[in-house]
């Protein structure tokens, strides 16, 4: 029975880490505070996409997600973050992660675009022990002082685990990011 249960969990994780669905492009159908995790395909790669409708103005949400000095407060496994080259539209950042018993790091180029109808922060790795790390934040005002927030990443930690398992675990762990963003806003 235990073996069958383990096989069932492994099968579910494999499905979860390999089955892609269409991207979420807006907040339609999301209840306030609801966080949704999807595995999407972009440019032939599976990406983890986390979306939420946050009941706060875009400026407040942006202030939290763009505050790199305090990002360790809401990002899972992020142990330390250091800004290597400061800037509002472009900066370089080093992030140290703790994965079980291994420490990993990434150094990323971060670019930001602030427009009246959206705010975007994109990054790509230029150095580090992770095999791959790029992604973005997308924030869009949706009326009534609320914001559609989307966090999406394509990461390979370089750890000796199958990619599908790593993606399935991220789909389970990353929704807390948007929950914690809202908690920081409320404080």
PDB file of N, CA and C in Angstrom, residues 93-151:
ATOM      1  N   UNK A  93      22.291  41.974  -9.564  1.00  0.00           N
ATOM      2  CA  UNK A  93      21.989  41.453  -8.233  1.00  0.00           C
ATOM      3  C   UNK A  93      22.599  40.062  -8.092  1.00  0.00           C
ATOM      4  N   UNK A  94      23.080  39.770  -6.901  1.00  0.00           N
ATOM      5  CA  UNK A  94      23.514  38.403  -6.564  1.00  0.00           C
ATOM      6  C   UNK A  94      22.532  37.855  -5.530  1.00  0.00           C
ATOM      7  N   UNK A  95      22.059  36.639  -5.781  1.00  0.00           N
ATOM      8  CA  UNK A  95      21.127  35.973  -4.873  1.00  0.00           C
ATOM      9  C   UNK A  95      21.733  34.637  -4.459  1.00  0.00           C
ATOM     10  N   UNK A  96      21.746  34.390  -3.152  1.00  0.00           N
ATOM     11  CA  UNK A  96      22.199  33.110  -2.618  1.00  0.00           C
ATOM     12  C   UNK A  96      20.976  32.320  -2.167  1.00  0.00           C
ATOM     13  N   UNK A  97      20.919  31.054  -2.577  1.00  0.00           N
ATOM     14  CA  UNK A  97      19.813  30.162  -2.250  1.00  0.00           C
ATOM     15  C   UNK A  97      20.307  29.015  -1.389  1.00  0.00           C
ATOM     16  N   UNK A  98      19.406  28.455  -0.623  1.00  0.00           N
ATOM     17  CA  UNK A  98      19.693  27.246   0.127  1.00  0.00           C
ATOM     18  C   UNK A  98      18.692  26.189  -0.338  1.00  0.00           C
ATOM     19  N   UNK A  99      19.213  25.118  -0.948  1.00  0.00           N
ATOM     20  CA  UNK A  99      18.405  23.980  -1.384  1.00  0.00           C
ATOM     21  C   UNK A  99      18.822  22.777  -0.548  1.00  0.00           C
ATOM     22  N   UNK A 100      17.974  22.405   0.392  1.00  0.00           N
ATOM     23  CA  UNK A 100      18.261  21.303   1.300  1.00  0.00           C
ATOM     24  C   UNK A 100      19.628  21.505   1.947  1.00  0.00           C
ATOM     25  N   UNK A 101      20.626  20.776   1.502  1.00  0.00           N
ATOM     26  CA  UNK A 101      21.946  20.864   2.114  1.00  0.00           C
ATOM     27  C   UNK A 101      22.951  21.592   1.222  1.00  0.00           C
ATOM     28  N   UNK A 102      22.515  22.081   0.072  1.00  0.00           N
ATOM     29  CA  UNK A 102      23.422  22.754  -0.867  1.00  0.00           C
ATOM     30  C   UNK A 102      23.127  24.241  -0.950  1.00  0.00           C
ATOM     31  N   UNK A 103      24.179  25.021  -1.060  1.00  0.00           N
ATOM     32  CA  UNK A 103      24.039  26.448  -1.304  1.00  0.00           C
ATOM     33  C   UNK A 103      24.305  26.699  -2.780  1.00  0.00           C
ATOM     34  N   UNK A 104      23.451  27.476  -3.409  1.00  0.00           N
ATOM     35  CA  UNK A 104      23.588  27.849  -4.808  1.00  0.00           C
ATOM     36  C   UNK A 104      23.510  29.370  -4.897  1.00  0.00           C
ATOM     37  N   UNK A 105      23.972  29.920  -5.996  1.00  0.00           N
ATOM     38  CA  UNK A 105      23.837  31.366  -6.184  1.00  0.00           C
ATOM     39  C   UNK A 105      23.616  31.677  -7.657  1.00  0.00           C
ATOM     40  N   UNK A 106      23.088  32.868  -7.874  1.00  0.00           N
ATOM     41  CA  UNK A 106      22.894  33.364  -9.226  1.00  0.00           C
ATOM     42  C   UNK A 106      23.205  34.850  -9.220  1.00  0.00           C
ATOM     43  N   UNK A 107      23.744  35.320 -10.327  1.00  0.00           N
ATOM     44  CA  UNK A 107      23.933  36.751 -10.517  1.00  0.00           C
ATOM     45  C   UNK A 107      23.114  37.116 -11.750  1.00  0.00           C
ATOM     46  N   UNK A 108      22.230  38.095 -11.583  1.00  0.00           N
ATOM     47  CA  UNK A 108      21.274  38.405 -12.633  1.00  0.00           C
ATOM     48  C   UNK A 108      21.322  39.875 -13.026  1.00  0.00           C
ATOM     49  N   UNK A 109      21.035  40.105 -14.295  1.00  0.00           N
ATOM     50  CA  UNK A 109      20.769  41.447 -14.808  1.00  0.00           C
ATOM     51  C   UNK A 109      19.277  41.676 -14.676  1.00  0.00           C
ATOM     52  N   UNK A 110      18.880  42.771 -14.048  1.00  0.00           N
ATOM     53  CA  UNK A 110      17.475  43.090 -13.839  1.00  0.00           C
ATOM     54  C   UNK A 110      17.162  44.382 -14.588  1.00  0.00           C
ATOM     55  N   UNK A 111      16.128  44.348 -15.432  1.00  0.00           N
ATOM     56  CA  UNK A 111      15.674  45.564 -16.106  1.00  0.00           C
ATOM     57  C   UNK A 111      14.229  45.828 -15.704  1.00  0.00           C
ATOM     58  N   UNK A 112      13.894  47.106 -15.598  1.00  0.00           N
ATOM     59  CA  UNK A 112      12.556  47.502 -15.166  1.00  0.00           C
ATOM     60  C   UNK A 112      11.951  48.475 -16.159  1.00  0.00           C
ATOM     61  N   UNK A 113      10.644  48.353 -16.316  1.00  0.00           N
ATOM     62  CA  UNK A 113       9.884  49.256 -17.170  1.00  0.00           C
ATOM     63  C   UNK A 113       8.645  49.683 -16.384  1.00  0.00           C
ATOM     64  N   UNK A 114       8.506  50.980 -16.164  1.00  0.00           N
ATOM     65  CA  UNK A 114       7.366  51.522 -15.422  1.00  0.00           C
ATOM     66  C   UNK A 114       6.545  52.368 -16.383  1.00  0.00           C
ATOM     67  N   UNK A 115       5.343  51.900 -16.688  1.00  0.00           N
ATOM     68  CA  UNK A 115       4.429  52.589 -17.585  1.00  0.00           C
ATOM     69  C   UNK A 115       3.096  52.779 -16.859  1.00  0.00           C
ATOM     70  N   UNK A 116       2.255  53.691 -17.317  1.00  0.00           N
ATOM     71  CA  UNK A 116       0.958  53.882 -16.644  1.00  0.00           C
ATOM     72  C   UNK A 116       0.081  52.621 -16.628  1.00  0.00           C
ATOM     73  N   UNK A 117       0.188  51.782 -17.680  1.00  0.00           N
ATOM     74  CA  UNK A 117      -0.689  50.619 -17.777  1.00  0.00           C
ATOM     75  C   UNK A 117      -0.049  49.307 -17.315  1.00  0.00           C
ATOM     76  N   UNK A 118       1.229  49.341 -16.900  1.00  0.00           N
ATOM     77  CA  UNK A 118       1.877  48.122 -16.411  1.00  0.00           C
ATOM     78  C   UNK A 118       3.265  48.438 -15.854  1.00  0.00           C
ATOM     79  N   UNK A 119       3.749  47.500 -15.065  1.00  0.00           N
ATOM     80  CA  UNK A 119       5.127  47.563 -14.558  1.00  0.00           C
ATOM     81  C   UNK A 119       5.722  46.180 -14.753  1.00  0.00           C
ATOM     82  N   UNK A 120       6.931  46.164 -15.305  1.00  0.00           N
ATOM     83  CA  UNK A 120       7.579  44.897 -15.637  1.00  0.00           C
ATOM     84  C   UNK A 120       9.010  44.909 -15.106  1.00  0.00           C
ATOM     85  N   UNK A 121       9.366  43.830 -14.450  1.00  0.00           N
ATOM     86  CA  UNK A 121      10.750  43.623 -14.033  1.00  0.00           C
ATOM     87  C   UNK A 121      11.166  42.280 -14.607  1.00  0.00           C
ATOM     88  N   UNK A 122      12.212  42.285 -15.442  1.00  0.00           N
ATOM     89  CA  UNK A 122      12.705  41.060 -16.062  1.00  0.00           C
ATOM     90  C   UNK A 122      14.138  40.828 -15.635  1.00  0.00           C
ATOM     91  N   UNK A 123      14.534  39.562 -15.577  1.00  0.00           N
ATOM     92  CA  UNK A 123      15.913  39.253 -15.227  1.00  0.00           C
ATOM     93  C   UNK A 123      16.408  38.056 -16.012  1.00  0.00           C
ATOM     94  N   UNK A 124      17.724  38.014 -16.149  1.00  0.00           N
ATOM     95  CA  UNK A 124      18.387  36.858 -16.737  1.00  0.00           C
ATOM     96  C   UNK A 124      19.746  36.693 -16.073  1.00  0.00           C
ATOM     97  N   UNK A 125      20.120  35.454 -15.915  1.00  0.00           N
ATOM     98  CA  UNK A 125      21.374  35.127 -15.236  1.00  0.00           C
ATOM     99  C   UNK A 125      22.557  35.403 -16.147  1.00  0.00           C
ATOM    100  N   UNK A 126      23.607  36.013 -15.590  1.00  0.00           N
ATOM    101  CA  UNK A 126      24.849  36.179 -16.336  1.00  0.00           C
ATOM    102  C   UNK A 126      25.982  35.392 -15.698  1.00  0.00           C
ATOM    103  N   UNK A 127      25.765  34.910 -14.487  1.00  0.00           N
ATOM    104  CA  UNK A 127      26.783  34.120 -13.805  1.00  0.00           C
ATOM    105  C   UNK A 127      26.128  33.400 -12.635  1.00  0.00           C
ATOM    106  N   UNK A 128      26.744  32.302 -12.193  1.00  0.00           N
ATOM    107  CA  UNK A 128      26.237  31.634 -11.006  1.00  0.00           C
ATOM    108  C   UNK A 128      26.291  30.129 -11.103  1.00  0.00           C
ATOM    109  N   UNK A 129      25.940  29.474 -10.007  1.00  0.00           N
ATOM    110  CA  UNK A 129      25.969  28.021  -9.958  1.00  0.00           C
ATOM    111  C   UNK A 129      24.663  27.393 -10.441  1.00  0.00           C
ATOM    112  N   UNK A 130      23.590  28.197 -10.572  1.00  0.00           N
ATOM    113  CA  UNK A 130      22.374  27.663 -11.181  1.00  0.00           C
ATOM    114  C   UNK A 130      22.650  27.434 -12.661  1.00  0.00           C
ATOM    115  N   UNK A 131      22.044  26.418 -13.222  1.00  0.00           N
ATOM    116  CA  UNK A 131      22.213  26.158 -14.645  1.00  0.00           C
ATOM    117  C   UNK A 131      21.499  27.222 -15.479  1.00  0.00           C
ATOM    118  N   UNK A 132      20.331  27.663 -14.983  1.00  0.00           N
ATOM    119  CA  UNK A 132      19.532  28.646 -15.733  1.00  0.00           C
ATOM    120  C   UNK A 132      18.641  29.398 -14.749  1.00  0.00           C
ATOM    121  N   UNK A 133      18.477  30.700 -14.978  1.00  0.00           N
ATOM    122  CA  UNK A 133      17.569  31.501 -14.164  1.00  0.00           C
ATOM    123  C   UNK A 133      17.180  32.747 -14.941  1.00  0.00           C
ATOM    124  N   UNK A 134      15.957  32.772 -15.383  1.00  0.00           N
ATOM    125  CA  UNK A 134      15.408  34.010 -15.935  1.00  0.00           C
ATOM    126  C   UNK A 134      13.904  34.027 -15.681  1.00  0.00           C
ATOM    127  N   UNK A 135      13.366  35.235 -15.684  1.00  0.00           N
ATOM    128  CA  UNK A 135      11.949  35.363 -15.393  1.00  0.00           C
ATOM    129  C   UNK A 135      11.511  36.807 -15.389  1.00  0.00           C
ATOM    130  N   UNK A 136      10.309  37.018 -14.839  1.00  0.00           N
ATOM    131  CA  UNK A 136       9.804  38.390 -14.779  1.00  0.00           C
ATOM    132  C   UNK A 136       8.634  38.514 -13.822  1.00  0.00           C
ATOM    133  N   UNK A 137       8.449  39.749 -13.385  1.00  0.00           N
ATOM    134  CA  UNK A 137       7.248  40.200 -12.699  1.00  0.00           C
ATOM    135  C   UNK A 137       6.470  41.035 -13.699  1.00  0.00           C
ATOM    136  N   UNK A 138       5.165  40.864 -13.740  1.00  0.00           N
ATOM    137  CA  UNK A 138       4.278  41.703 -14.540  1.00  0.00           C
ATOM    138  C   UNK A 138       3.155  42.164 -13.621  1.00  0.00           C
ATOM    139  N   UNK A 139       2.978  43.478 -13.525  1.00  0.00           N
ATOM    140  CA  UNK A 139       1.902  44.057 -12.724  1.00  0.00           C
ATOM    141  C   UNK A 139       1.045  44.924 -13.627  1.00  0.00           C
ATOM    142  N   UNK A 140      -0.279  44.758 -13.519  1.00  0.00           N
ATOM    143  CA  UNK A 140      -1.220  45.520 -14.334  1.00  0.00           C
ATOM    144  C   UNK A 140      -2.354  45.997 -13.429  1.00  0.00           C
ATOM    145  N   UNK A 141      -2.667  47.306 -13.452  1.00  0.00           N
ATOM    146  CA  UNK A 141      -3.816  47.768 -12.656  1.00  0.00           C
ATOM    147  C   UNK A 141      -5.108  47.231 -13.258  1.00  0.00           C
ATOM    148  N   UNK A 142      -6.056  46.820 -12.408  1.00  0.00           N
ATOM    149  CA  UNK A 142      -7.299  46.240 -12.940  1.00  0.00           C
ATOM    150  C   UNK A 142      -8.544  46.944 -12.427  1.00  0.00           C
ATOM    151  N   UNK A 143      -8.405  48.114 -11.882  1.00  0.00           N
ATOM    152  CA  UNK A 143      -9.576  48.854 -11.415  1.00  0.00           C
ATOM    153  C   UNK A 143      -9.864  48.594  -9.954  1.00  0.00           C
ATOM    154  N   UNK A 144     -10.669  49.469  -9.366  1.00  0.00           N
ATOM    155  CA  UNK A 144     -11.020  49.376  -7.947  1.00  0.00           C
ATOM    156  C   UNK A 144      -9.787  49.317  -7.051  1.00  0.00           C
ATOM    157  N   UNK A 145      -8.675  49.887  -7.524  1.00  0.00           N
ATOM    158  CA  UNK A 145      -7.457  49.902  -6.730  1.00  0.00           C
ATOM    159  C   UNK A 145      -6.764  48.563  -6.617  1.00  0.00           C
ATOM    160  N   UNK A 146      -7.094  47.600  -7.463  1.00  0.00           N
ATOM    161  CA  UNK A 146      -6.494  46.269  -7.420  1.00  0.00           C
ATOM    162  C   UNK A 146      -5.435  46.121  -8.515  1.00  0.00           C
ATOM    163  N   UNK A 147      -4.632  45.073  -8.392  1.00  0.00           N
ATOM    164  CA  UNK A 147      -3.537  44.812  -9.331  1.00  0.00           C
ATOM    165  C   UNK A 147      -3.517  43.340  -9.709  1.00  0.00           C
ATOM    166  N   UNK A 148      -3.358  43.075 -10.997  1.00  0.00           N
ATOM    167  CA  UNK A 148      -3.085  41.725 -11.463  1.00  0.00           C
ATOM    168  C   UNK A 148      -1.577  41.548 -11.393  1.00  0.00           C
ATOM    169  N   UNK A 149      -1.115  40.568 -10.606  1.00  0.00           N
ATOM    170  CA  UNK A 149       0.316  40.315 -10.432  1.00  0.00           C
ATOM    171  C   UNK A 149       0.645  38.938 -10.989  1.00  0.00           C
ATOM    172  N   UNK A 150       1.705  38.895 -11.784  1.00  0.00           N
ATOM    173  CA  UNK A 150       2.149  37.629 -12.369  1.00  0.00           C
ATOM    174  C   UNK A 150       3.658  37.517 -12.175  1.00  0.00           C
ATOM    175  N   UNK A 151       4.071  36.411 -11.575  1.00  0.00           N
ATOM    176  CA  UNK A 151       5.475  36.104 -11.356  1.00  0.00           C
ATOM    177  C   UNK A 151       5.755  34.833 -12.137  1.00  0.00           C
TER     178      UNK A 151
END
